[in-house]
Short mmCIF file of N, CA and C in Angstrom, two decimals:
data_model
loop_
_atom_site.label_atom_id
_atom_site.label_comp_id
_atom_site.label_asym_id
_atom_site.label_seq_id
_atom_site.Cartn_x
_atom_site.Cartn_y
_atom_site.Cartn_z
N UNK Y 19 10.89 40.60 38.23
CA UNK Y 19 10.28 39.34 38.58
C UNK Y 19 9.68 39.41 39.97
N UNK Y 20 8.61 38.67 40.27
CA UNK Y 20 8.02 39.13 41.67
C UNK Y 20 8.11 37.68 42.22
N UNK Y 21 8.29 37.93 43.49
CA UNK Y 21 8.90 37.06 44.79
C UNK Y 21 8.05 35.73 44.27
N UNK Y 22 6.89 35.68 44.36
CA UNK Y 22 5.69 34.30 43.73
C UNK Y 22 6.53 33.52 42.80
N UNK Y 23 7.16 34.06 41.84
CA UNK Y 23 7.86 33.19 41.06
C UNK Y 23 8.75 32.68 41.05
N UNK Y 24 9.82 33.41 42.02
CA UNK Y 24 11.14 33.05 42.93
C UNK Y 24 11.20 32.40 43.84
N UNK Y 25 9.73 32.27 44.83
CA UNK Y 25 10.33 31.49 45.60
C UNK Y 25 9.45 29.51 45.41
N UNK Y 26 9.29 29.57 44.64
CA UNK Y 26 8.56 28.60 44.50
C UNK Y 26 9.55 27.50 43.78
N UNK Y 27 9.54 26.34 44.51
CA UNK Y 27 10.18 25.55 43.49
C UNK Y 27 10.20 24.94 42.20
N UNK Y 28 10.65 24.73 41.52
CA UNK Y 28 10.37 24.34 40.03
C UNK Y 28 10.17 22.92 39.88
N UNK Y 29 9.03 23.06 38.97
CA UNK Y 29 8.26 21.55 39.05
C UNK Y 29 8.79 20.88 37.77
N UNK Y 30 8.97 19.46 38.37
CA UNK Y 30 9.51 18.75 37.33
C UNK Y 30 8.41 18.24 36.19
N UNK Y 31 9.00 18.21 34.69
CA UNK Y 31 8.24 17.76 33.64
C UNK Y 31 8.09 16.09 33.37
N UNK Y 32 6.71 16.12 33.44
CA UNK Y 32 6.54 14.32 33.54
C UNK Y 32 5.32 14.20 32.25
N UNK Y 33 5.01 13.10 32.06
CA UNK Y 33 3.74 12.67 31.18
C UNK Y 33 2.84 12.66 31.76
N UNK Y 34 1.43 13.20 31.67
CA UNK Y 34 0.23 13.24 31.69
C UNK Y 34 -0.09 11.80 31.87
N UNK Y 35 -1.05 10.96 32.72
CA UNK Y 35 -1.26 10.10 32.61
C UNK Y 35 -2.28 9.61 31.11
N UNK Y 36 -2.38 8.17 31.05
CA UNK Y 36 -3.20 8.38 29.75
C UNK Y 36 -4.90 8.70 29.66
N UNK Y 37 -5.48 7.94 31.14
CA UNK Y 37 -6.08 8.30 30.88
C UNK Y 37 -6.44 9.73 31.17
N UNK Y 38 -6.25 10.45 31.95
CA UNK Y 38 -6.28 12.21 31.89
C UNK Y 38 -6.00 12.47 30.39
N UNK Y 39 -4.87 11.94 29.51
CA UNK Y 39 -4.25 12.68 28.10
C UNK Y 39 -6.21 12.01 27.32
N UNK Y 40 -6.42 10.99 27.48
CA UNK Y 40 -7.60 10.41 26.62
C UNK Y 40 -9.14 11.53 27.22
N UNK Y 41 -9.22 11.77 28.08
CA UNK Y 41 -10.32 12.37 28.70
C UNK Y 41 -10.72 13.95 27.90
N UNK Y 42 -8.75 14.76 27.82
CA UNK Y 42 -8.11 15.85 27.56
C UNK Y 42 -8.89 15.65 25.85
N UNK Y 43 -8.22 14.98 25.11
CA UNK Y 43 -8.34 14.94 23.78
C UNK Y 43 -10.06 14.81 23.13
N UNK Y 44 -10.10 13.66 24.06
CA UNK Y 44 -12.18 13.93 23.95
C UNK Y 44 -12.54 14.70 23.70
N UNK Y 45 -12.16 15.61 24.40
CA UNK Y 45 -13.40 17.35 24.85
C UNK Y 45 -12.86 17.55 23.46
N UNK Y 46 -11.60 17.25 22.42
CA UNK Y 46 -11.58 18.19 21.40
C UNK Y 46 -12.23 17.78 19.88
N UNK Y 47 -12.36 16.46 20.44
CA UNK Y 47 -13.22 15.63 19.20
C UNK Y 47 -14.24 15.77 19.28
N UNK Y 48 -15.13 15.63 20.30
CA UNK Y 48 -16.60 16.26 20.44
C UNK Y 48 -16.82 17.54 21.27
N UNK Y 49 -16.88 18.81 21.02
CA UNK Y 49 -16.71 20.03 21.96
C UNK Y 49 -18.46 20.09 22.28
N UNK Y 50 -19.08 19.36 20.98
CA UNK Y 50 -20.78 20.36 21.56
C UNK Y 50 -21.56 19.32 21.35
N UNK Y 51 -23.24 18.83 21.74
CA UNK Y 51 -24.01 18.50 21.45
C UNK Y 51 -24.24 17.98 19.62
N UNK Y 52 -23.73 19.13 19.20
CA UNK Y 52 -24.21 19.10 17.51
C UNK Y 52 -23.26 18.42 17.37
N UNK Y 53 -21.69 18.43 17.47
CA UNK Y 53 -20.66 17.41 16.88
C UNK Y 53 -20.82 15.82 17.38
N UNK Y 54 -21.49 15.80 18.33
CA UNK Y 54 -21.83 14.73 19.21
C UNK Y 54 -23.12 13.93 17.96
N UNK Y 55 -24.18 14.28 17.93
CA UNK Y 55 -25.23 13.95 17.48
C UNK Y 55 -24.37 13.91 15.54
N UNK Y 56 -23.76 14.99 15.09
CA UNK Y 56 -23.20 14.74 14.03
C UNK Y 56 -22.44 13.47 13.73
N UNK Y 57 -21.44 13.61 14.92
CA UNK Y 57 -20.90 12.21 14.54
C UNK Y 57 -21.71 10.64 14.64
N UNK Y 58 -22.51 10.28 15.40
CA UNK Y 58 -23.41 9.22 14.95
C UNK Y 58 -23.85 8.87 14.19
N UNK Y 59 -24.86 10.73 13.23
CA UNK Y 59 -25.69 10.07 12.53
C UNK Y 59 -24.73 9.58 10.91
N UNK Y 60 -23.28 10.41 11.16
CA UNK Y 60 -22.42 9.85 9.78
C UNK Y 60 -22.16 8.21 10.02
N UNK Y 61 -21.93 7.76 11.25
CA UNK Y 61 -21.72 6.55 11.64
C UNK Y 61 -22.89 5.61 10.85
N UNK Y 62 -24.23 5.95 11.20
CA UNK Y 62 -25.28 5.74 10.73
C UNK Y 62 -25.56 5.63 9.21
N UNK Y 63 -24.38 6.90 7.98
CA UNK Y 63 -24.84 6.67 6.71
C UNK Y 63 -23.87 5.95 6.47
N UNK Y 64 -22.54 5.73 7.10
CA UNK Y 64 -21.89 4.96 6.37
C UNK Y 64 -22.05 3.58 6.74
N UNK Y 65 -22.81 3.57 7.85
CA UNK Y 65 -23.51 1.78 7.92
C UNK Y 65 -24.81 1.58 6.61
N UNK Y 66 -24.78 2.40 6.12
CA UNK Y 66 -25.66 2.27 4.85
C UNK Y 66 -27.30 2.49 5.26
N UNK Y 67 -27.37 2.92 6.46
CA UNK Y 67 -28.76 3.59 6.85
C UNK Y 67 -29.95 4.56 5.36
N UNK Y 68 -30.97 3.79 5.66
CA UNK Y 68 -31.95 4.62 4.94
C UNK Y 68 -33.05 5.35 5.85
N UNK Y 69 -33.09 5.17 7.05
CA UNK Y 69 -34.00 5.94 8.24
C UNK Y 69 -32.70 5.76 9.11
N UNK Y 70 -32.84 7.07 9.47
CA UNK Y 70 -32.11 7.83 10.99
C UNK Y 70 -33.00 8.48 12.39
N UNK Y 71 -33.24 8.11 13.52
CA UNK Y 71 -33.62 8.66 14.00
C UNK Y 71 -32.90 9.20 14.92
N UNK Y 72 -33.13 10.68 15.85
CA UNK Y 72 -32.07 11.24 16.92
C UNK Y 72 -33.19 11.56 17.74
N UNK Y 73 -33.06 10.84 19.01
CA UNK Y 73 -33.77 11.68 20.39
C UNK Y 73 -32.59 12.17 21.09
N UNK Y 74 -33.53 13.40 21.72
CA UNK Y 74 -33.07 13.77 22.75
C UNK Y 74 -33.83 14.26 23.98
N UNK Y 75 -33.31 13.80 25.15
CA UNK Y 75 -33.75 14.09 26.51
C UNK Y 75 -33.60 15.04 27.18
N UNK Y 76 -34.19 16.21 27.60
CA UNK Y 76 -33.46 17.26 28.43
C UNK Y 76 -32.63 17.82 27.07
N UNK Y 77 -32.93 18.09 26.29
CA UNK Y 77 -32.14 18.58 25.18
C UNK Y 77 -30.74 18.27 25.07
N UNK Y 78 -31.13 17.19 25.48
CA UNK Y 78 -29.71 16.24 25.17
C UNK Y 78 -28.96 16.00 26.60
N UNK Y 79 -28.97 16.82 27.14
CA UNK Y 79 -28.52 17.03 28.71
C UNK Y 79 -28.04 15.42 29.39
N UNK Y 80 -29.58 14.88 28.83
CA UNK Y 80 -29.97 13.48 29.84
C UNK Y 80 -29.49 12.49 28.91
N UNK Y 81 -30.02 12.26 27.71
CA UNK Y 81 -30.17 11.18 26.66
C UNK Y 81 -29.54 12.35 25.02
N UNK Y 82 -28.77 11.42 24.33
CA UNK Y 82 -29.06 11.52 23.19
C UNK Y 82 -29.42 10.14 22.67
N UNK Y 83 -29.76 9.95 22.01
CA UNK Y 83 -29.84 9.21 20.87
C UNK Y 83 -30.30 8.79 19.53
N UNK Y 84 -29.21 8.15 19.12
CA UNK Y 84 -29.39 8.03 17.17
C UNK Y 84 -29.40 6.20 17.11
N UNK Y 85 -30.62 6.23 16.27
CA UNK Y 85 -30.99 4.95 15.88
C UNK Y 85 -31.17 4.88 14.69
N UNK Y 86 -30.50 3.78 14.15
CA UNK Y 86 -30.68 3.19 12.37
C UNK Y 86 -31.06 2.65 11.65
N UNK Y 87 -31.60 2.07 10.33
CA UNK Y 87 -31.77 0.36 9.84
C UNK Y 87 -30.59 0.39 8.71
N UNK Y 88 -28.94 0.46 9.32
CA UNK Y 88 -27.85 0.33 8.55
C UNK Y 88 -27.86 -1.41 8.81
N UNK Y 89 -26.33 -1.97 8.32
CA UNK Y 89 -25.78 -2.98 8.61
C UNK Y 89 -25.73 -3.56 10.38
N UNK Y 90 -25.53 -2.73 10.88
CA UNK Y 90 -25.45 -3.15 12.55
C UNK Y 90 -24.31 -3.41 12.50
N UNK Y 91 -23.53 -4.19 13.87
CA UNK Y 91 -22.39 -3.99 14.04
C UNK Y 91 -21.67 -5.68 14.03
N UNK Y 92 -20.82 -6.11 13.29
CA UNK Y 92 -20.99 -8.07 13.53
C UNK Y 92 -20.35 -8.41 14.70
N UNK Y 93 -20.46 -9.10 15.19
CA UNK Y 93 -20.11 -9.43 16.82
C UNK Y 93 -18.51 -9.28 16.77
N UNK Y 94 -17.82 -10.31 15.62
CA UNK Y 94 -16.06 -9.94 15.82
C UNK Y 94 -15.94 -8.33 16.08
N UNK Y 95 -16.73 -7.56 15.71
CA UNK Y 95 -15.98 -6.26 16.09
C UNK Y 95 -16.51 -5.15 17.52
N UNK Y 96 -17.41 -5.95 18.10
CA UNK Y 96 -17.85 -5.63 19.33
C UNK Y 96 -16.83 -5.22 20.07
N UNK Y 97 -15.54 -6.07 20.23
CA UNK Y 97 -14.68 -5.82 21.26
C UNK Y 97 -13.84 -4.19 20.60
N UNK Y 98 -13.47 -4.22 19.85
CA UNK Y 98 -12.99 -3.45 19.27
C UNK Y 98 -13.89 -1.78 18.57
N UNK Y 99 -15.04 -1.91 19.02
CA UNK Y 99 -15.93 -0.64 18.39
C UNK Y 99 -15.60 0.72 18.84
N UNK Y 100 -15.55 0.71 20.31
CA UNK Y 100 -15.44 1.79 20.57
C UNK Y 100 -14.17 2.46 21.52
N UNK Y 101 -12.77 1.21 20.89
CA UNK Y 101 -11.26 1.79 21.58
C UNK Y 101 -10.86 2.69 20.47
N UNK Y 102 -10.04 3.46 21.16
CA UNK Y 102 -9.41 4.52 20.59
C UNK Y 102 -8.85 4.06 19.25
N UNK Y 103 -9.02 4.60 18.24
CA UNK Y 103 -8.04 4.55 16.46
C UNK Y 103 -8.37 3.11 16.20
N UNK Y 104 -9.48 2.58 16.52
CA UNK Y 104 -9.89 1.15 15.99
C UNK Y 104 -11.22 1.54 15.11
N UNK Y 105 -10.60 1.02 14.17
CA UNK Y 105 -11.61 1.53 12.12
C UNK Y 105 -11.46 0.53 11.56
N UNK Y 106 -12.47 0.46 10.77
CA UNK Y 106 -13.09 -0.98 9.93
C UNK Y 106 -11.99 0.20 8.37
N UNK Y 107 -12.10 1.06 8.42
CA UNK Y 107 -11.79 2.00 7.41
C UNK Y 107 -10.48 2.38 6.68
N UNK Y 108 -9.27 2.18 8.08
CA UNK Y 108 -8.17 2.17 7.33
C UNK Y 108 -7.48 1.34 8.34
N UNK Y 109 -5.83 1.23 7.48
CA UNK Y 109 -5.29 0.01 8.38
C UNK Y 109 -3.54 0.76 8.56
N UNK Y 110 -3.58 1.79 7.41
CA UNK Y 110 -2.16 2.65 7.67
C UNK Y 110 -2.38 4.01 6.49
N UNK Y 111 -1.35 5.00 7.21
CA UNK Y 111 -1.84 6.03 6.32
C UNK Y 111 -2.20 6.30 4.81
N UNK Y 112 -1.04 5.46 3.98
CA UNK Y 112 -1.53 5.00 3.10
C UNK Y 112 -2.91 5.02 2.19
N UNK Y 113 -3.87 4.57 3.74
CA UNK Y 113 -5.48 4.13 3.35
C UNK Y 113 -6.51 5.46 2.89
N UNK Y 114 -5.30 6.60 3.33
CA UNK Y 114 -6.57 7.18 3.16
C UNK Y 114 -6.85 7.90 2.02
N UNK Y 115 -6.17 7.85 0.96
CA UNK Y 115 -6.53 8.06 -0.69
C UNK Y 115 -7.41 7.68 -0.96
N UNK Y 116 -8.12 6.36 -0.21
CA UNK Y 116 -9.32 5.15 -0.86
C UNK Y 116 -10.63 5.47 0.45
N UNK Y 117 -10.38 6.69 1.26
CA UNK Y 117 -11.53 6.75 2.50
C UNK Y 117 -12.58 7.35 1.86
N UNK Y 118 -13.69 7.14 1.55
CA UNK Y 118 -15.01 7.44 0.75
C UNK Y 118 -16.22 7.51 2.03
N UNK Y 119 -16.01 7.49 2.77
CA UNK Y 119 -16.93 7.08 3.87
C UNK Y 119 -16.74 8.70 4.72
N UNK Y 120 -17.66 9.01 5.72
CA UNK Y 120 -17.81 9.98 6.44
C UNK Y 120 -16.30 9.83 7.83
N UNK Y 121 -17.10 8.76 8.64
CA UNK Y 121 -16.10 8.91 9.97
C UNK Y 121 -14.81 8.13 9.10
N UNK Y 122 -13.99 7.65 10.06
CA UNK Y 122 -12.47 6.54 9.48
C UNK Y 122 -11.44 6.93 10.27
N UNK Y 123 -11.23 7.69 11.39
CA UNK Y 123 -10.40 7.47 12.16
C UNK Y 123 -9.99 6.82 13.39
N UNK Y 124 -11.79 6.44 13.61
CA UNK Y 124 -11.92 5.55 15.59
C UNK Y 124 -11.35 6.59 16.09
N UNK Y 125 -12.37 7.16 16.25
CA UNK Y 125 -12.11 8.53 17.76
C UNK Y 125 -13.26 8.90 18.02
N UNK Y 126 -14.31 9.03 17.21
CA UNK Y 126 -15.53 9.78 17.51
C UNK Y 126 -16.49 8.69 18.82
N UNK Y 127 -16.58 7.23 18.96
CA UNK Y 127 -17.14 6.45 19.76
C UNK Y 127 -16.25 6.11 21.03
N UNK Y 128 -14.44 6.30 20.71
CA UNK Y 128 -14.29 6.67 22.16
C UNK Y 128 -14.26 7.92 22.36
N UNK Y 129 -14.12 8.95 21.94
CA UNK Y 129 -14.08 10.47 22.74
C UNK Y 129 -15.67 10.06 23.74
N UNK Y 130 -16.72 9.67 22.62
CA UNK Y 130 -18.03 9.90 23.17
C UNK Y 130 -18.28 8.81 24.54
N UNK Y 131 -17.71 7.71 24.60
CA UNK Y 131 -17.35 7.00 25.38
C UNK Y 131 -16.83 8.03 26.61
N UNK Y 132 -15.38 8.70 27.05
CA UNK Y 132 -14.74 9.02 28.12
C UNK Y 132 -15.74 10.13 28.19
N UNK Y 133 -17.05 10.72 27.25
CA UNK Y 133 -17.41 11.98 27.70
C UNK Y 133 -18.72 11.42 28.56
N UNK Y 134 -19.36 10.44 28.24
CA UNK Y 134 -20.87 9.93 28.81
C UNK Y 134 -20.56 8.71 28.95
N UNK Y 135 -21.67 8.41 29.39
CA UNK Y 135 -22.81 6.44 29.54
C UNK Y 135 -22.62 5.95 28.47
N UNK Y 136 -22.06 5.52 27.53
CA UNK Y 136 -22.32 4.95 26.10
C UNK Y 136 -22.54 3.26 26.03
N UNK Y 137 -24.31 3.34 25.33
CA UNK Y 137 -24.07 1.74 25.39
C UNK Y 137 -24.79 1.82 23.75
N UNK Y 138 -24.71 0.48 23.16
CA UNK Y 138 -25.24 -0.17 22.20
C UNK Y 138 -26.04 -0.31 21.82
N UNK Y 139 -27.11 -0.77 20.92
CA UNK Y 139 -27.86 -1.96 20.79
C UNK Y 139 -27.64 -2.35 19.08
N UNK Y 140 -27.11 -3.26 18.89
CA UNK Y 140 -26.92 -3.46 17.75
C UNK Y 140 -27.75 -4.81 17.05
N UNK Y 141 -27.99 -4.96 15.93
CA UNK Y 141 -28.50 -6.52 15.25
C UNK Y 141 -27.71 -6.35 13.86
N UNK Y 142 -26.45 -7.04 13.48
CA UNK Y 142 -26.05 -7.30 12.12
C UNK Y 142 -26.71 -7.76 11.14
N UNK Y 143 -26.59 -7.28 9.90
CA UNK Y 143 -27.98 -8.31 9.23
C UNK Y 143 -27.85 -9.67 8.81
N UNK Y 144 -26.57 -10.58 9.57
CA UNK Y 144 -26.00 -11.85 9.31
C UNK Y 144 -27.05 -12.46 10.55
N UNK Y 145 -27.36 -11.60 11.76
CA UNK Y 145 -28.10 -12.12 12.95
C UNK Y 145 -29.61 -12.25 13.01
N UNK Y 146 -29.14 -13.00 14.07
CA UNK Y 146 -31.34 -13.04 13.95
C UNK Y 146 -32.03 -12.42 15.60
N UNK Y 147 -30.85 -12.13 16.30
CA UNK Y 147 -31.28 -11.32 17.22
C UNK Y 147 -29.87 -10.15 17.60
N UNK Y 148 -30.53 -9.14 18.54
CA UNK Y 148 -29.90 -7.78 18.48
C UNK Y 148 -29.27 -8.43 19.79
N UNK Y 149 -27.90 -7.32 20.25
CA UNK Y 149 -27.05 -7.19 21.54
C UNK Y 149 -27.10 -6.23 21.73
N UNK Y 150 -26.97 -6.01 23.32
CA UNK Y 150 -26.74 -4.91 24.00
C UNK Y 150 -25.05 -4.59 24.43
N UNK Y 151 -24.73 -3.61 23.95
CA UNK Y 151 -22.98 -3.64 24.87
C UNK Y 151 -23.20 -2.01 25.57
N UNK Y 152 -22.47 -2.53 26.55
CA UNK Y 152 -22.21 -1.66 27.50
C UNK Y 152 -20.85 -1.03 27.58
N UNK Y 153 -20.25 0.04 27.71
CA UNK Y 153 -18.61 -0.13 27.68
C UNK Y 153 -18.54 1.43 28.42
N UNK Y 154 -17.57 1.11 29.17
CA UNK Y 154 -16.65 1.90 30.07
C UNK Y 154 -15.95 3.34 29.04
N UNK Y 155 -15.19 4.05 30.55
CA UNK Y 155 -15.24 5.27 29.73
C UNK Y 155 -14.03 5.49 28.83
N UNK Y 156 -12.91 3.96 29.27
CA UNK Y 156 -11.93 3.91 28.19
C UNK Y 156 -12.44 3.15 27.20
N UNK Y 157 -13.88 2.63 26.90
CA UNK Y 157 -14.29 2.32 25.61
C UNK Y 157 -13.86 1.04 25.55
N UNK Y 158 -13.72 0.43 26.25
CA UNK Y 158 -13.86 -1.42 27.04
C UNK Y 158 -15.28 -1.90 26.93
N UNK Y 159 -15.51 -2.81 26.08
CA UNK Y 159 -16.74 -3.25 26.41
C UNK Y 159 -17.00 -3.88 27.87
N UNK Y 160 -17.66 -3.44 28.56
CA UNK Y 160 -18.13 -4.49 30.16
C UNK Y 160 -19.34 -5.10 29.97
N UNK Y 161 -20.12 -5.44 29.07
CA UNK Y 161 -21.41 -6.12 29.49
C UNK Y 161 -22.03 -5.79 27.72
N UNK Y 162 -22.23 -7.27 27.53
CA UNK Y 162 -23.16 -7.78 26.61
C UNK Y 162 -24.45 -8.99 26.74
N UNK Y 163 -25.50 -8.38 26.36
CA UNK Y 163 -26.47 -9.34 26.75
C UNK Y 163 -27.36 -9.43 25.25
N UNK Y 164 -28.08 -10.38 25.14
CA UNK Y 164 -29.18 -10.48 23.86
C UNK Y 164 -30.14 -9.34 24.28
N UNK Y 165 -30.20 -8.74 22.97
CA UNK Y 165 -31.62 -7.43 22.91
C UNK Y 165 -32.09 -7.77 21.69
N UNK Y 166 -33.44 -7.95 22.01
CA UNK Y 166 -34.62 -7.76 20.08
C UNK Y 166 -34.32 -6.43 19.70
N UNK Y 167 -34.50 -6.70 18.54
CA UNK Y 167 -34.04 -5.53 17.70
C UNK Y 167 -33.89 -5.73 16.30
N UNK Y 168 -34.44 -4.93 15.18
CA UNK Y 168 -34.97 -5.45 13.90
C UNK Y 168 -33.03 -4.97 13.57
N UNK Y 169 -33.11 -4.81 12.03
CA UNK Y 169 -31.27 -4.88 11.83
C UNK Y 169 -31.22 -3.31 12.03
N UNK Y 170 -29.48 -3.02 12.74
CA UNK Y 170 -29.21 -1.53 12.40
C UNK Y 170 -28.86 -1.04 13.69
N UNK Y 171 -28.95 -0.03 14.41
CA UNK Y 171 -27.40 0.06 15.34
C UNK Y 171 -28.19 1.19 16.08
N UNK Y 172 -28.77 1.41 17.81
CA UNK Y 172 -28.95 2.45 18.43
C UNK Y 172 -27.82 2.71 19.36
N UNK Y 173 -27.28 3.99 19.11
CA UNK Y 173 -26.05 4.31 20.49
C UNK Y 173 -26.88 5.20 21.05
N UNK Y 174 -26.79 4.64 22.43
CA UNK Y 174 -27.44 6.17 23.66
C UNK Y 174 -25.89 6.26 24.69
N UNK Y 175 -26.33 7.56 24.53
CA UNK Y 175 -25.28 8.76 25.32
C UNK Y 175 -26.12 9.45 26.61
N UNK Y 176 -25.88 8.76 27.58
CA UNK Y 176 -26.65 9.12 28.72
C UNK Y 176 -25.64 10.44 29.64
N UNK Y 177 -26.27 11.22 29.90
CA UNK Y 177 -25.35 12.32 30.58
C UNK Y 177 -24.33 12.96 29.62
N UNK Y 178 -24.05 13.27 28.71
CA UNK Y 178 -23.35 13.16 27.57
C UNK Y 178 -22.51 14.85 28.11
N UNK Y 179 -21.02 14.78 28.64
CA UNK Y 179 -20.47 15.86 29.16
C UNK Y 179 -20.12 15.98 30.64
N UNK Y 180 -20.62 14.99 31.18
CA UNK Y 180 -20.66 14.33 32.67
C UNK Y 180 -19.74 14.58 33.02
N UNK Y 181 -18.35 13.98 32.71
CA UNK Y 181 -17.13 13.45 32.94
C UNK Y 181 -16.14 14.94 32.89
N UNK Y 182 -16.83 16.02 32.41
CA UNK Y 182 -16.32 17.42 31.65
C UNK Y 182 -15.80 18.23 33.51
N UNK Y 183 -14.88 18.69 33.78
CA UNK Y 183 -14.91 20.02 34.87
C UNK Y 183 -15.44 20.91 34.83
N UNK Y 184 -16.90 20.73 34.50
CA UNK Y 184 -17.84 22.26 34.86
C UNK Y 184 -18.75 21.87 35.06
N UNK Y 185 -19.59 22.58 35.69
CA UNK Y 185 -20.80 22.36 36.22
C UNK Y 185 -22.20 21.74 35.22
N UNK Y 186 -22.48 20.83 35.46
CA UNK Y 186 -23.51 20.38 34.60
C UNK Y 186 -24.99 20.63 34.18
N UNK Y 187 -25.12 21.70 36.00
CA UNK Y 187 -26.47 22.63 35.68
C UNK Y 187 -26.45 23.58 34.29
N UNK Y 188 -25.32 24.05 34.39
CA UNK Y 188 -24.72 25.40 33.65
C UNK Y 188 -25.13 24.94 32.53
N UNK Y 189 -24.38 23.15 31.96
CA UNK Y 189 -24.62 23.17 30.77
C UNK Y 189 -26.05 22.83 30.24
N UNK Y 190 -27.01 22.47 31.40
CA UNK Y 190 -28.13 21.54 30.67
C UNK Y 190 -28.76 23.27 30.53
N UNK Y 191 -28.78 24.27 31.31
CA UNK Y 191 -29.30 25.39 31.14
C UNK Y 191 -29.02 26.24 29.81
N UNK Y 192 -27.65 26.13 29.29
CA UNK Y 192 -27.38 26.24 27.82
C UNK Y 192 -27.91 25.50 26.93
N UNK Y 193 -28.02 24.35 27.23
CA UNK Y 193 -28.55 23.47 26.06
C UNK Y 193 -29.99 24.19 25.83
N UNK Y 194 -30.38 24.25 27.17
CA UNK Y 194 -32.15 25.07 26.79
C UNK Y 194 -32.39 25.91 26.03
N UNK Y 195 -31.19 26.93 26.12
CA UNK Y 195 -31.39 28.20 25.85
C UNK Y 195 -31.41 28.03 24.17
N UNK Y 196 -30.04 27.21 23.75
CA UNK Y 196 -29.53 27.39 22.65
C UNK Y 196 -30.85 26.52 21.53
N UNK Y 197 -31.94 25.57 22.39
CA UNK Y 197 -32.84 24.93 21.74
C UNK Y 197 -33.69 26.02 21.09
N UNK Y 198 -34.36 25.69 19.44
CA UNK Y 198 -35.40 26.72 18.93
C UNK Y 198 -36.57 26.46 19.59
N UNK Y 199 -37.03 27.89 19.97
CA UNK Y 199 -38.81 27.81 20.32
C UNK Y 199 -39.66 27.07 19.57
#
């Protein structure tokens, strides 16, 4: 055994705070760009979307975003869209014999939440005008305002990896690389 390990005192075992444990688990629900942009646009078919669109900025670097003409989102569930294990889809394990739908666990809008900027724009097709929500990186809504908007649901992911411990040049320079000519 060498002295480094002897003489050092032994550190006591505690819990991870949550949000560090929520930040931690993110990176494993969305690791890349493609799982990122994947998970929306399923968000998108199981809102019953018949046009999908996906931009991206800086090859995603800056902006992603996926826009729909699904259902949109109805205001009761605004507060609740994008916290952790909150699903229109199931309600106990039970549920999931009957899950027919793509996403259903509530993880994919907060991981993407603690990883970027994530805001809204939604119009339900019960409404006659669209909202904007804004929400924090524990996936808290902070700010809703009226936005026009025909029916169907745009999420933009601004900086999308921001929040990550590595350098962000590094990654927007991968994203380039890995883009087709």
């Amino acid at each position: 055994m060498s002295d480094a390990c002897t003489s050092e005192p032994a550190r006591a075992i505690k819990a991870i705070d949550k949000h560090s444990v929520h930040q931690i688990c993110s990176g494993q629900v969305v690791l890349t760009l493609a799982t990122a942009v994947k998970e929306l646009v399923e968000n998108s078919v199981d809102a019953g979307a018949t046009n999908i669109d996906v931009r991206l900025k800086e090859c995603g670097a800056d902006l992603v975003e996926v826009s729909d003409n699904g259902k949109g989102v109805e205001e009761a569930n605004f507060e609740g869209l994008t916290l952790k294990h909150h699903t229109s889809k199931l309600r106990d394990f039970s549920d999931l014999i009957h899950v027919e739908t793509f996403g259903f666990r509530g993880e994919a809008l907060s991981s993407l939440c603690a990883l970027s900027n994530l805001s809204v724009v939604t119009c339900h097709e019960s409404s006659h005008v669209g909202t904007k929500l804004v929400f924090d990186h524990k996936g808290h809504l902070v700010q809703q305002s009226p936005n026009p908007r025909q029916q169907g649901t745009t999420v933009s992911l601004q900086q999308l990896f921001y929040t990550c411990p590595f350098d962000t040049r590094s990654f927007s320079a991968i994203l380039r690389r890995s883009m087709p000519k």
